[in-house]
CSV table of N, CA and C in Angstrom, one decimal:
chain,number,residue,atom,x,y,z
A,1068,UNK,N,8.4,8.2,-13.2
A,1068,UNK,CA,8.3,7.0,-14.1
A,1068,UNK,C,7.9,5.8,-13.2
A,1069,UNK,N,7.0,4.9,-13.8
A,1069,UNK,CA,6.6,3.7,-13.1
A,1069,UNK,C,6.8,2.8,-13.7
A,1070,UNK,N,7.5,1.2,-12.8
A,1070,UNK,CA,8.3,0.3,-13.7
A,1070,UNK,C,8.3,-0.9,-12.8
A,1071,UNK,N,7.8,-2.2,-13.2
A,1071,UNK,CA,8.5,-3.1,-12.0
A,1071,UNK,C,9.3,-2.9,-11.5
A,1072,UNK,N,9.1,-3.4,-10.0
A,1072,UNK,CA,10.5,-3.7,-9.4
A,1072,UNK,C,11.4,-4.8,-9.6
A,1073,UNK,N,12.6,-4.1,-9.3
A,1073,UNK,CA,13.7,-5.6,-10.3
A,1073,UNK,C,14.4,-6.2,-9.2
A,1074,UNK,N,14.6,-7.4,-8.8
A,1074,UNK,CA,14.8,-7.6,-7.5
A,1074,UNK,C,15.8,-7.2,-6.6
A,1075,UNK,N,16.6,-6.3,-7.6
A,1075,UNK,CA,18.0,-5.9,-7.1
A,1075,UNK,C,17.6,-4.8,-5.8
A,1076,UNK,N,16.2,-4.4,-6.2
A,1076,UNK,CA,15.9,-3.1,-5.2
A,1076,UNK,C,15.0,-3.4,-3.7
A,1077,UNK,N,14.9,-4.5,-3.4
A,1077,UNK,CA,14.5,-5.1,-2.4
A,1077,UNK,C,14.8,-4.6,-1.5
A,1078,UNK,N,16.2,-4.3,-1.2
A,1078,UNK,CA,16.1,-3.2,0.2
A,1078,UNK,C,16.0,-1.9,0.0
A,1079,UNK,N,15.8,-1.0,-1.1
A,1079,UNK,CA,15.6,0.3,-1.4
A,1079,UNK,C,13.7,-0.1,-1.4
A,1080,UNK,N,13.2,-0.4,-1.1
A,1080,UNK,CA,11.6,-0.8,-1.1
A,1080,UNK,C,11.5,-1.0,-0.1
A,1081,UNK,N,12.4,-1.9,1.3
A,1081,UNK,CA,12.1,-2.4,2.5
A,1081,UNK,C,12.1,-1.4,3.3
A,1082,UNK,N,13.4,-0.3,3.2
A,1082,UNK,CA,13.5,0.9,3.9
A,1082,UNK,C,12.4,1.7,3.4
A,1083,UNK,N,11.9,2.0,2.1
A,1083,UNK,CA,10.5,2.9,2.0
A,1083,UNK,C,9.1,2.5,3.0
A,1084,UNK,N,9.2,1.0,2.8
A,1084,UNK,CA,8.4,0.8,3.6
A,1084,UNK,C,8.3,0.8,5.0
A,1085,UNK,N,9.2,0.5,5.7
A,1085,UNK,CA,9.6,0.3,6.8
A,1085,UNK,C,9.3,2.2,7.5
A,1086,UNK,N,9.7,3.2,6.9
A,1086,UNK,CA,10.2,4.6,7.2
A,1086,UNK,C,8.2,4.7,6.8
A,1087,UNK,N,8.1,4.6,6.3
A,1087,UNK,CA,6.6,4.9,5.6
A,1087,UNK,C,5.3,4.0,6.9
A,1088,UNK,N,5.6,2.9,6.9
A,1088,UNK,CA,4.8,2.4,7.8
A,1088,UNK,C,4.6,3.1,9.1
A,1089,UNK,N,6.0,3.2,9.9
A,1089,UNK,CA,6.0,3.4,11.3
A,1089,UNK,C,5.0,5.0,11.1
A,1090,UNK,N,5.3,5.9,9.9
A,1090,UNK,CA,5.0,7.2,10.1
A,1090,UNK,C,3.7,7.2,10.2
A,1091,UNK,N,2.9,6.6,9.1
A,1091,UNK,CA,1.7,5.9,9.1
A,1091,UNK,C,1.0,5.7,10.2
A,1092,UNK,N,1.6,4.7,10.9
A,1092,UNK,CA,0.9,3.7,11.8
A,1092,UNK,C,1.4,4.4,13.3
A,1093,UNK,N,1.3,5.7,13.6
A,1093,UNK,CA,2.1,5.4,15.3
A,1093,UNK,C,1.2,5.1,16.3
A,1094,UNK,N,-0.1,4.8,16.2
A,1094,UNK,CA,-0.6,4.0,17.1
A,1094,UNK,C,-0.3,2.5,17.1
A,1095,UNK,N,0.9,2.1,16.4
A,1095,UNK,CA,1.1,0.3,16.5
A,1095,UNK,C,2.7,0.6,16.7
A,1096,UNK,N,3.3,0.1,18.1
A,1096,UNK,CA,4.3,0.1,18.1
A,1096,UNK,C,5.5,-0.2,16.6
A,1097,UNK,N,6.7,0.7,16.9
A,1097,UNK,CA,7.6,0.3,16.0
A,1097,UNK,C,8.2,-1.0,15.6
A,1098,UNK,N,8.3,-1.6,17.0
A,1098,UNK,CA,8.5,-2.8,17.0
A,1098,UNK,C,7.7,-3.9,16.4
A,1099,UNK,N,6.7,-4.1,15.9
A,1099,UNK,CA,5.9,-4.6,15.4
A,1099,UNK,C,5.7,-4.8,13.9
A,1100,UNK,N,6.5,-3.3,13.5
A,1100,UNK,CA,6.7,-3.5,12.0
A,1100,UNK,C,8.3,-3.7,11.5
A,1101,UNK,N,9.7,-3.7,12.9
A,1101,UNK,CA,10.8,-4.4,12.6
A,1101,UNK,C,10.1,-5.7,12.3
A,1102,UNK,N,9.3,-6.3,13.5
A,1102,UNK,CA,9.3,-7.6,13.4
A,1102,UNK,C,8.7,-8.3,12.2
A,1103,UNK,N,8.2,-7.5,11.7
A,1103,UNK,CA,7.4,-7.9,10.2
A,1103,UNK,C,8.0,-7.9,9.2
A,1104,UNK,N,9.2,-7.1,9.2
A,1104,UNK,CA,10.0,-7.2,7.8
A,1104,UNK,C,10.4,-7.9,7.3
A,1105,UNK,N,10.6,-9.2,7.8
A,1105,UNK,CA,11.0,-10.8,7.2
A,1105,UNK,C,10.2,-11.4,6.2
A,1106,UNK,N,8.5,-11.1,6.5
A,1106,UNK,CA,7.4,-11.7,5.9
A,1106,UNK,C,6.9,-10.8,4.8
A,1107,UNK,N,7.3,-9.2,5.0
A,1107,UNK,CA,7.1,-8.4,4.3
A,1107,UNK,C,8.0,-8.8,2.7
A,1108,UNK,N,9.0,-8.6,3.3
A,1108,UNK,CA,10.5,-9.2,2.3
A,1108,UNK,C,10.7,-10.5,1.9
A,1109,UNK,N,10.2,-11.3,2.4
A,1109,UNK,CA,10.4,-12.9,2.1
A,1109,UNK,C,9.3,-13.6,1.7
A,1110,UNK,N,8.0,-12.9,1.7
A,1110,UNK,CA,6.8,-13.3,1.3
A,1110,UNK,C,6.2,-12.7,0.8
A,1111,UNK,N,5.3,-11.4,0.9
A,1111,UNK,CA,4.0,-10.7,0.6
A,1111,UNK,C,5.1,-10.1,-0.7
A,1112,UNK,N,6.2,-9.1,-1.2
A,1112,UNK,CA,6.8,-8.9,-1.7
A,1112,UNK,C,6.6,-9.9,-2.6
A,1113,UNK,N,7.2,-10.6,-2.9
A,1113,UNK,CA,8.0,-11.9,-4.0
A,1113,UNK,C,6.6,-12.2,-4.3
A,1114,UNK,N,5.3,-12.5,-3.7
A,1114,UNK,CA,4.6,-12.9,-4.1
A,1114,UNK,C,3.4,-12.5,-4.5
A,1115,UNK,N,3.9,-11.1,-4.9
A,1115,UNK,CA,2.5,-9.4,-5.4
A,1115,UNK,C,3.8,-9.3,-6.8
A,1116,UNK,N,2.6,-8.6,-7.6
A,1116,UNK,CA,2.9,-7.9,-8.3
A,1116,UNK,C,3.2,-6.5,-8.0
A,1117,UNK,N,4.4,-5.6,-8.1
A,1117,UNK,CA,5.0,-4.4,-7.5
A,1117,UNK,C,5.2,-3.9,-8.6
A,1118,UNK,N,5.1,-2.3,-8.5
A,1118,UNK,CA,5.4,-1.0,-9.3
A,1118,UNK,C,6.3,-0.6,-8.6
A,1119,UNK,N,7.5,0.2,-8.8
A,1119,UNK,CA,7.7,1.4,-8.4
A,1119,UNK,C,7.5,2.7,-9.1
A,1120,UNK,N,7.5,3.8,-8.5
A,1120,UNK,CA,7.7,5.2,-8.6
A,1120,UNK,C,9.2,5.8,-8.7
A,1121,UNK,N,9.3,6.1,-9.8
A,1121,UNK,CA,11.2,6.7,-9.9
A,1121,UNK,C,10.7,8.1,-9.6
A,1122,UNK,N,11.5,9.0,-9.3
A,1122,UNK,CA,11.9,10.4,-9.2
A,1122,UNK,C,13.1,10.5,-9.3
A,1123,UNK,N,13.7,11.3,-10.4
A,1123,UNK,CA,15.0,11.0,-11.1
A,1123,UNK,C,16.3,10.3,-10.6
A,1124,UNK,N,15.5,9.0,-10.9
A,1124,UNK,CA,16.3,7.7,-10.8
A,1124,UNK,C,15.9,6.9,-9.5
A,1125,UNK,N,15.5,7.7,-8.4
A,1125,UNK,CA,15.2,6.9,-7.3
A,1125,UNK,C,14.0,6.7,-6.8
A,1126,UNK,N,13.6,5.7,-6.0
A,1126,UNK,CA,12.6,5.2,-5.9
A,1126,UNK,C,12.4,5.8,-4.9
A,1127,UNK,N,10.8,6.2,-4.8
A,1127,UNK,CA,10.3,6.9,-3.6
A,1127,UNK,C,8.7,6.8,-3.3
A,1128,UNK,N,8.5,5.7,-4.5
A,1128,UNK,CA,7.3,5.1,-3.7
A,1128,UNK,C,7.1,3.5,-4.4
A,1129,UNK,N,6.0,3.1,-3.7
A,1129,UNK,CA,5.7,1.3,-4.4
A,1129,UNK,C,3.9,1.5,-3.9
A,1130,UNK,N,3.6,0.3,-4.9
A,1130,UNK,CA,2.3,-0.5,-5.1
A,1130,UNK,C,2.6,-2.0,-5.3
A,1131,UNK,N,1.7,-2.6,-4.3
A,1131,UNK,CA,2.2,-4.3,-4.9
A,1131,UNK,C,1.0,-4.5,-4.6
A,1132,UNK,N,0.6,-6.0,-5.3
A,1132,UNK,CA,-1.1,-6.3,-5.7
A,1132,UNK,C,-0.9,-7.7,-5.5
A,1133,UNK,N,-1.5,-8.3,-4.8
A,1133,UNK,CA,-1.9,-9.2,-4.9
A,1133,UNK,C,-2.8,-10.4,-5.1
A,1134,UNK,N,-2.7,-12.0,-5.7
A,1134,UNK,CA,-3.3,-12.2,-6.6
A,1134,UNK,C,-4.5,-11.3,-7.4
A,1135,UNK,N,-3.8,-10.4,-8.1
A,1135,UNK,CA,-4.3,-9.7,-9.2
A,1135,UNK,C,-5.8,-8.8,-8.8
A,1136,UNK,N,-6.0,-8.7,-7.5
A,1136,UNK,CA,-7.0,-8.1,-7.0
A,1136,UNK,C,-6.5,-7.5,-5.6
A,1137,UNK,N,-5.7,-7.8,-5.0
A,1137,UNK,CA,-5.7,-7.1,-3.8
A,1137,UNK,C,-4.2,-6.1,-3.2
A,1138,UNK,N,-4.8,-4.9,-3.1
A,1138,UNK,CA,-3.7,-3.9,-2.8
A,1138,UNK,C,-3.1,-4.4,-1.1
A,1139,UNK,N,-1.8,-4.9,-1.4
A,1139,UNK,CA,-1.2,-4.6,0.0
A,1139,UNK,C,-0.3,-4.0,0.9
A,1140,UNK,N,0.3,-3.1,-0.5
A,1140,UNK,CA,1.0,-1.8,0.2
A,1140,UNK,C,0.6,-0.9,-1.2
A,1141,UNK,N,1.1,0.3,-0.2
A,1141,UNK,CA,1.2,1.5,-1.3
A,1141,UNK,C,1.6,2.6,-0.2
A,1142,UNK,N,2.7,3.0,-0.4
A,1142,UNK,CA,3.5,3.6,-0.1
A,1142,UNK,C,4.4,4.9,-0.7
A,1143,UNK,N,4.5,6.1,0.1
A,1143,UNK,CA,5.4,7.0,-0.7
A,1143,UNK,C,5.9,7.3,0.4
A,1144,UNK,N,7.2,8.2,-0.1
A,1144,UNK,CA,8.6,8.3,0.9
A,1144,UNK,C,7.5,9.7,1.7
A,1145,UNK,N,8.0,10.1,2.6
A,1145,UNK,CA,7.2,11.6,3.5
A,1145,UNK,C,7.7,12.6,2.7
A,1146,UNK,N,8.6,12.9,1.9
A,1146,UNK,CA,9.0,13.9,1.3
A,1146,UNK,C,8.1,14.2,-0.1
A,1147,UNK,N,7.6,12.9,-0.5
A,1147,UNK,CA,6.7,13.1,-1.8
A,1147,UNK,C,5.2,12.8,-1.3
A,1148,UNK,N,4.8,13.1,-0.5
A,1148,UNK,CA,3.8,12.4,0.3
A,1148,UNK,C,2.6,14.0,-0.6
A,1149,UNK,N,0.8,13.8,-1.1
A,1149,UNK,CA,0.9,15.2,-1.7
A,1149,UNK,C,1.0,15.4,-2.8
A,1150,UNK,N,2.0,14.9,-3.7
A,1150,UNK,CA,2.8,15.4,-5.1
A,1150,UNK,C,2.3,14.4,-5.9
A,1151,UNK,N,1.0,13.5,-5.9
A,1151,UNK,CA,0.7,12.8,-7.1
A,1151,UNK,C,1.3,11.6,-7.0
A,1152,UNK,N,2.2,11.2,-6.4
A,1152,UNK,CA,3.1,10.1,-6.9
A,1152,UNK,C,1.8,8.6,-6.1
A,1153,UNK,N,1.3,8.7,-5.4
A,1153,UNK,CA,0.2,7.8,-4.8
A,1153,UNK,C,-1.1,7.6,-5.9
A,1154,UNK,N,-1.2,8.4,-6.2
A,1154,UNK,CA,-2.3,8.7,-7.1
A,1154,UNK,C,-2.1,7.8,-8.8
A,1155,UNK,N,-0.7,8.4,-9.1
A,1155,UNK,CA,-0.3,8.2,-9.9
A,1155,UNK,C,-0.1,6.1,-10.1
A,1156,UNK,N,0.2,6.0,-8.8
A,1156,UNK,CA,0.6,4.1,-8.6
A,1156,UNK,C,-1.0,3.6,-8.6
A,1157,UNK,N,-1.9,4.7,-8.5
A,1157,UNK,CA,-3.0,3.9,-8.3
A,1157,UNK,C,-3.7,3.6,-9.4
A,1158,UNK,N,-3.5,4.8,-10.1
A,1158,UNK,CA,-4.3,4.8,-11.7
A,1158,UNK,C,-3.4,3.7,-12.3
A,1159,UNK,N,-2.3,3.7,-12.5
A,1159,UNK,CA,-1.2,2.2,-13.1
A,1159,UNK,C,-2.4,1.5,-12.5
A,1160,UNK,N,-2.2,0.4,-11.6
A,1160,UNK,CA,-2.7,-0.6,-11.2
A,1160,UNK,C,-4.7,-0.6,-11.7
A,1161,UNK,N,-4.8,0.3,-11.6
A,1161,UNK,CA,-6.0,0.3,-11.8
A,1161,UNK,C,-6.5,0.2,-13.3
A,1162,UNK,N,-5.8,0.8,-14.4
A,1162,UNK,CA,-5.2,0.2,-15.6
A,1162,UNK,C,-5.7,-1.1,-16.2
A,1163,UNK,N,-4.9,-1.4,-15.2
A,1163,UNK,CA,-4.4,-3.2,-15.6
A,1163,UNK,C,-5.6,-4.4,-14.7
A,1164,UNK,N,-5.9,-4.1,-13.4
A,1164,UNK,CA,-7.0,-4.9,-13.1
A,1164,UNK,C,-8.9,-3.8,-12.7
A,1165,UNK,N,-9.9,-4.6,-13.4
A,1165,UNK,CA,-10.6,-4.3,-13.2
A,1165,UNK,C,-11.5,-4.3,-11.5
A,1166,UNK,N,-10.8,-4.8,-10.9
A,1166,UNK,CA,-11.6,-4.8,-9.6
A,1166,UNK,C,-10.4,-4.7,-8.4
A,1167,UNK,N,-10.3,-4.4,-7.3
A,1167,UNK,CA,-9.1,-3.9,-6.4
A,1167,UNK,C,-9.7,-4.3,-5.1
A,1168,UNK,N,-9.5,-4.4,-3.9
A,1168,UNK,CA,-9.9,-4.2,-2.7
A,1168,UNK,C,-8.2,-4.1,-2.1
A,1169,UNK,N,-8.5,-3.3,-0.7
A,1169,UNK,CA,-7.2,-3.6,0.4
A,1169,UNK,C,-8.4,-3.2,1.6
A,1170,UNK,N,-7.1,-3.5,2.7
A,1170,UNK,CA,-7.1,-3.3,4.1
A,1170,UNK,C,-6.7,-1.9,4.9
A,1171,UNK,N,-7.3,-1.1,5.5
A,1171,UNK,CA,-6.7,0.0,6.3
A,1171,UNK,C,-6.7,0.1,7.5
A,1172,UNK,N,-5.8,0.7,7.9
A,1172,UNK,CA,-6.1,0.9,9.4
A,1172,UNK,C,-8.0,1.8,9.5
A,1173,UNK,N,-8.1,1.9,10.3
A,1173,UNK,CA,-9.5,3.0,11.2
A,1173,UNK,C,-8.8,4.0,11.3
A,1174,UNK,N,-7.7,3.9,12.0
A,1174,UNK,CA,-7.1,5.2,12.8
A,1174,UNK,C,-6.1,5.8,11.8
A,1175,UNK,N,-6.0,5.0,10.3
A,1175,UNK,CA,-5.1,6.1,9.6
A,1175,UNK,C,-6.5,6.9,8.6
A,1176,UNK,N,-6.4,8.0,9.1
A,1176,UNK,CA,-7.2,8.7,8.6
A,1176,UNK,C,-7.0,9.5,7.2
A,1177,UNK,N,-5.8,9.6,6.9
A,1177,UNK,CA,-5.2,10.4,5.9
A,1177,UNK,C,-5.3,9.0,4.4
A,1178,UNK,N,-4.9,7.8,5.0
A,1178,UNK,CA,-5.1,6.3,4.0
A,1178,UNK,C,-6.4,6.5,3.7
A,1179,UNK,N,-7.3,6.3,4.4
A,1179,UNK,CA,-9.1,6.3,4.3
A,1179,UNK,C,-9.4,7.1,3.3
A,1180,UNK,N,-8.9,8.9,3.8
A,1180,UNK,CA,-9.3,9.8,2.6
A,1180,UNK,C,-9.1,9.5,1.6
A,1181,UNK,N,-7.7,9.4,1.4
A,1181,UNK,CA,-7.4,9.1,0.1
A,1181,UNK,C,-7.5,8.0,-1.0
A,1182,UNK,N,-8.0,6.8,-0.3
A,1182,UNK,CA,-8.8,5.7,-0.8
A,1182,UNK,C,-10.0,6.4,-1.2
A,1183,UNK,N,-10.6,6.6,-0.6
A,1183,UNK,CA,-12.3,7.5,-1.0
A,1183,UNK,C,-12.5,8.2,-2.0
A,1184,UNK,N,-10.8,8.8,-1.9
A,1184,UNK,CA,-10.9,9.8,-3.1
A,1184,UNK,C,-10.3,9.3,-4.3
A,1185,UNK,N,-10.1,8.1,-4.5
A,1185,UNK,CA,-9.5,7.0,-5.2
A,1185,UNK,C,-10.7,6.6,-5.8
A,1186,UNK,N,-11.9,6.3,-5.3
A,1186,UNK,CA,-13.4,5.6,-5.9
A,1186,UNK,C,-12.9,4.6,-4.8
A,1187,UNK,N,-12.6,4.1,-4.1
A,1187,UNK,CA,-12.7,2.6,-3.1
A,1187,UNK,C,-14.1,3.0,-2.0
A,1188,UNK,N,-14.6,2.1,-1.6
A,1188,UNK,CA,-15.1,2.4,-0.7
A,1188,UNK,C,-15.7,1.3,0.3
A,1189,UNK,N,-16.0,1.5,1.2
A,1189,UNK,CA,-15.7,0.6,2.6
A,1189,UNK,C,-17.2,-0.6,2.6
A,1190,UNK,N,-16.5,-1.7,2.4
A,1190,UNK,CA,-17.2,-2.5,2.2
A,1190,UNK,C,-17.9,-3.2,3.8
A,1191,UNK,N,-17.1,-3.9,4.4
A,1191,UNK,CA,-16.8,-4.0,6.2
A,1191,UNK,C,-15.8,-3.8,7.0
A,1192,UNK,N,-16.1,-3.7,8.1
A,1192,UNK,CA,-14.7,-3.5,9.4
A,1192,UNK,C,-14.3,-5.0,9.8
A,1193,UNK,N,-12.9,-5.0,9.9
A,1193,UNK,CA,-12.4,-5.7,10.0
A,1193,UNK,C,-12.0,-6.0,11.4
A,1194,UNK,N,-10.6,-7.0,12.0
A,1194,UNK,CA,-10.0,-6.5,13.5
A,1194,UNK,C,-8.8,-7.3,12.8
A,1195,UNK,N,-7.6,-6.7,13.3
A,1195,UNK,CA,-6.2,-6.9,13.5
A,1195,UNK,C,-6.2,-7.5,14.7
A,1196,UNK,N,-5.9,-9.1,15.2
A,1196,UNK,CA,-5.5,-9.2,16.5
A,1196,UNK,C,-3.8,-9.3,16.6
A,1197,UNK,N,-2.9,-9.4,15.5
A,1197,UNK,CA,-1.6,-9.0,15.6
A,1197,UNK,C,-1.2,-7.3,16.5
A,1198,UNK,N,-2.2,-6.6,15.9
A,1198,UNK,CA,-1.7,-5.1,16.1
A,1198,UNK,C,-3.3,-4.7,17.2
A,1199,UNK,N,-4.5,-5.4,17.5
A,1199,UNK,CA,-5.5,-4.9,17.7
A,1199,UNK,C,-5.5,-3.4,17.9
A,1200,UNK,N,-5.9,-3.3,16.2
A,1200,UNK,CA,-6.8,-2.3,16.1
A,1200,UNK,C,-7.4,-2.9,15.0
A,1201,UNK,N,-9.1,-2.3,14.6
A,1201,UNK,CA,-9.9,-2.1,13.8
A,1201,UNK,C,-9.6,-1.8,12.3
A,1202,UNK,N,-9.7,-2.3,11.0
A,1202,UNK,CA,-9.3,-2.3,9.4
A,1202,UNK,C,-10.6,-1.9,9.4
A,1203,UNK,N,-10.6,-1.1,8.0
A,1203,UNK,CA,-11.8,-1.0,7.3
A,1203,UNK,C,-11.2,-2.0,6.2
A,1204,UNK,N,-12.3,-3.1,5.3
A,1204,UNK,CA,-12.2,-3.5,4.2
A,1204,UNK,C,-12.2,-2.6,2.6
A,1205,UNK,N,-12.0,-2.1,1.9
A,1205,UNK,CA,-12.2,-1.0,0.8
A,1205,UNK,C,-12.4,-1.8,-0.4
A,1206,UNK,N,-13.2,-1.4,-1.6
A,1206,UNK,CA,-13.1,-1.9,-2.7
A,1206,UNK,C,-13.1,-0.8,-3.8
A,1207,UNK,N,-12.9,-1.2,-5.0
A,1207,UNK,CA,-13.3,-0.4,-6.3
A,1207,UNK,C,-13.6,-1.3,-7.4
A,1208,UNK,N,-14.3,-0.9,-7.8
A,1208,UNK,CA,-14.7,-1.3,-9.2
A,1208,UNK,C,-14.4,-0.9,-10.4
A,1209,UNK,N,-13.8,-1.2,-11.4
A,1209,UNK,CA,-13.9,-0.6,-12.8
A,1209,UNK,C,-15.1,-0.2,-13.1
A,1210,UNK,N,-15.3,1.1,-14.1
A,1210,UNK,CA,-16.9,1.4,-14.5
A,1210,UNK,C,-17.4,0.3,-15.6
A,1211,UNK,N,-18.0,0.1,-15.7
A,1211,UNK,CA,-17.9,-1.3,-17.0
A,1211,UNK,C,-18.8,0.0,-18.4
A,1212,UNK,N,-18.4,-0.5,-19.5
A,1212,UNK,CA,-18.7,0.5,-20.6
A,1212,UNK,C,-19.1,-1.0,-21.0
A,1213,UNK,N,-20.7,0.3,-22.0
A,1213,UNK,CA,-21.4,-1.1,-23.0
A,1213,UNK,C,-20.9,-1.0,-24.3
């Protein structure tokens, strides 16, 4: 099931992402995404639009959007990683706004795919000088019907 998040679940989203990033990302030290959790949770959070993903009763993944065009997490726990539940947060959102872009690593290769296989596709490269490494930019478009 997919449902806003209600703010009560703030730290049941911070640990998904936090456990989800580092797995993600192990070419950017761990430390780098402790140190982010403040801005994660006290800013980009509070100020996206967020889904979660239930699996009987508990949350095991999120999507949050920001101003109404841009994906800046999306996330599922490693145990559901595979099983639709990414897929599933992406068609929601995609739903509801007709145009999307986000940010990816280069080196997460498994994000890329599955953006691609999403309809996004890589507009320009980017650079992270927090983390230096390389982003691809990604977009989608809604099909437009006449």
């Amino acid at each position: 099931m997919i449902r806003r998040l209600q703010p009560d679940e703030m730290d049941e989203l911070i640990e998904i992402w936090l456990a989800s990033t580092i797995q993600a990302h192990p070419f950017i030290s761990e430390t780098y995404w402790h140190e982010s959790e403040s801005i994660v949770r006290n800013v980009y959070i509070p100020q996206s639009e967020t889904w979660v993903y239930l699996n009987q009763g508990k949350m095991v993944g999120f999507i949050s959007v920001l101003n109404s065009l841009f994906i800046g997490a999306l996330f599922v726990c490693e145990p559901f990683i595979g099983k639709g539940i990414g897929q599933a947060l992406m068609k929601h959102v995609k739903e509801i706004y007709p145009s999307l872009s986000l940010e990816v690593y280069q080196k997460n290769q498994r994000a890329v795919h599955f953006y691609h296989h999403q309809g996004f596709r890589i507009e320009e490269s980017a650079w992270q000088n927090e983390t230096r490494h390389p982003t691809w930019i990604m977009s989608w478009q809604a099909e437009k019907t006449l």
